[in-house]
Structure formats: structure tokens, C-alpha cells
Amino acid sequence: MNIYEIYYKNKKRFNFFVQRNSWRNTAAEVIGIEGVIEGGDIEGKPPYYKSQKVYADFYNKTTKKIIDKNEEISSPGTYAYRMIEIRGGRKKK
């Protein structure tokens, strides 16, 4: 799935975790999509919409420590992502 499809699968909510096929021990928590208010639709046509930028916080999956905050995810329209669950991660705000 691509990030946009995962957003819809997650009932139009942010703060979901994804991993890309090429990432070994890194996970990203998607925190926003350009021009989208949580719960809203993505402008454009699926599956790529308008190739809006996607922002995430990146974590080390083993240590659960943050690597980078509010960084752009590369190629969010590619079908190289999957939604994952992070157990024992940081507490939600």
C-alpha cells in the first residue's frame, strides 16, 4: 500500500506507524499529509492523489528512540509501505 491508502485504511487518522521495505530497523509515525486536516479527505484522485508531501517522526524500532522529527517521507505514493504496530513505544500525548 502507499501512505495515502494507509491513511484511509486507518479511518483518516494520523499517528499510525509504517515501515518501508528497504528500512531495516526504522519505523515512521505519520503525523501529517500536506493540506489535510485529520479526518479529512486527500485532494486529488486515488491512488496518488496530488502526490502531497507526507511528514513523519522516525524511530529506531528496537530502542523506540526518536531518530528524526517532522521529516518528509520520500516517495509516499510508492507501494513499498506497510502499516505496523509498535509495542512498548512512546506514550501518546
Tab-separated table of C-alpha atoms in Angstrom:
chain	number	residue	atom	x	y	z
A	1	MET	CA	0.000	0.000	0.000
A	2	ASN	CA	1.042	3.588	-0.329
A	3	ILE	CA	0.875	6.115	2.526
A	4	TYR	CA	-2.305	7.722	1.206
A	5	GLU	CA	-4.137	4.382	1.130
A	6	ILE	CA	-2.910	3.566	4.621
A	7	TYR	CA	-4.326	6.898	5.878
A	8	TYR	CA	-7.772	5.861	4.590
A	9	LYS	CA	-7.366	2.331	5.955
A	10	ASN	CA	-6.643	3.946	9.342
A	11	LYS	CA	-10.017	5.738	9.185
A	12	LYS	CA	-8.462	9.084	8.201
A	13	ARG	CA	-6.412	9.338	11.381
A	14	PHE	CA	-2.753	10.268	11.707
A	15	ASN	CA	-0.205	8.913	14.187
A	16	PHE	CA	-0.004	5.489	12.566
A	17	PHE	CA	3.293	3.670	12.107
A	18	VAL	CA	4.657	2.482	8.786
A	19	GLN	CA	7.720	0.695	7.579
A	20	ARG	CA	9.153	0.695	4.080
A	21	ASN	CA	10.506	-2.486	2.522
A	22	SER	CA	14.022	-1.036	2.363
A	23	TRP	CA	14.138	0.120	6.005
A	24	ARG	CA	15.811	-2.370	8.321
A	25	ASN	CA	15.253	-1.128	11.849
A	26	THR	CA	13.423	2.131	11.228
A	27	ALA	CA	9.746	2.942	11.586
A	28	ALA	CA	7.929	6.169	10.816
A	29	GLU	CA	4.927	7.596	12.625
A	30	VAL	CA	2.915	9.515	10.042
A	31	ILE	CA	1.939	12.836	11.616
A	32	GLY	CA	0.532	14.727	8.639
A	33	ILE	CA	-0.214	14.974	4.959
A	34	GLU	CA	0.184	18.281	3.170
A	35	GLY	CA	-3.149	20.138	3.037
A	36	VAL	CA	-5.051	17.524	5.050
A	37	ILE	CA	-6.695	18.078	8.410
A	38	GLU	CA	-7.025	14.800	10.314
A	39	GLY	CA	-10.342	13.208	9.424
A	40	GLY	CA	-10.460	14.986	6.086
A	41	ASP	CA	-10.060	13.736	2.571
A	42	ILE	CA	-6.912	13.999	0.478
A	43	GLU	CA	-7.366	16.266	-2.533
A	44	GLY	CA	-6.989	14.580	-5.910
A	45	LYS	CA	-7.668	11.145	-7.352
A	46	PRO	CA	-6.532	7.862	-5.814
A	47	PRO	CA	-4.162	6.176	-5.564
A	48	TYR	CA	-1.612	9.012	-5.844
A	49	TYR	CA	-3.941	11.978	-5.268
A	50	LYS	CA	-1.731	15.027	-5.960
A	51	SER	CA	1.424	13.456	-4.533
A	52	GLN	CA	1.135	15.587	-1.407
A	53	LYS	CA	4.065	15.664	0.968
A	54	VAL	CA	3.828	13.349	3.966
A	55	TYR	CA	5.511	14.146	7.281
A	56	ALA	CA	6.593	11.714	9.964
A	57	ASP	CA	8.651	11.180	13.078
A	58	PHE	CA	11.226	8.421	12.573
A	59	TYR	CA	12.090	5.864	15.262
A	60	ASN	CA	14.552	3.076	15.875
A	61	LYS	CA	12.288	0.025	16.137
A	62	THR	CA	14.471	-1.732	18.694
A	63	THR	CA	15.150	1.095	21.133
A	64	LYS	CA	11.932	3.061	20.385
A	65	LYS	CA	14.063	6.209	20.401
A	66	ILE	CA	13.350	9.025	18.003
A	67	ILE	CA	15.786	9.479	15.139
A	68	ASP	CA	14.238	12.484	13.338
A	69	LYS	CA	11.159	14.627	13.942
A	70	ASN	CA	8.762	16.118	11.416
A	71	GLU	CA	10.688	14.933	8.361
A	72	GLU	CA	9.276	14.382	4.889
A	73	ILE	CA	8.790	10.764	3.831
A	74	SER	CA	10.282	10.059	0.428
A	75	SER	CA	8.021	8.690	-2.297
A	76	PRO	CA	4.818	8.326	-0.249
A	77	GLY	CA	2.947	7.110	-3.340
A	78	THR	CA	5.124	4.050	-3.806
A	79	TYR	CA	3.697	0.654	-2.872
A	80	ALA	CA	6.652	-0.161	-0.616
A	81	TYR	CA	4.995	0.707	2.725
A	82	ARG	CA	3.057	-1.316	5.235
A	83	MET	CA	1.328	-0.284	8.419
A	84	ILE	CA	2.920	-1.766	11.533
A	85	GLU	CA	2.234	-1.764	15.237
A	86	ILE	CA	4.897	-0.582	17.636
A	87	ARG	CA	4.609	-2.281	21.002
A	88	GLY	CA	6.121	-0.703	24.066
A	89	GLY	CA	6.690	2.542	22.206
A	90	ARG	CA	6.336	6.045	23.457
A	91	LYS	CA	3.189	7.133	25.217
A	92	LYS	CA	0.578	9.008	23.238
A	93	LYS	CA	0.039	12.674	24.067
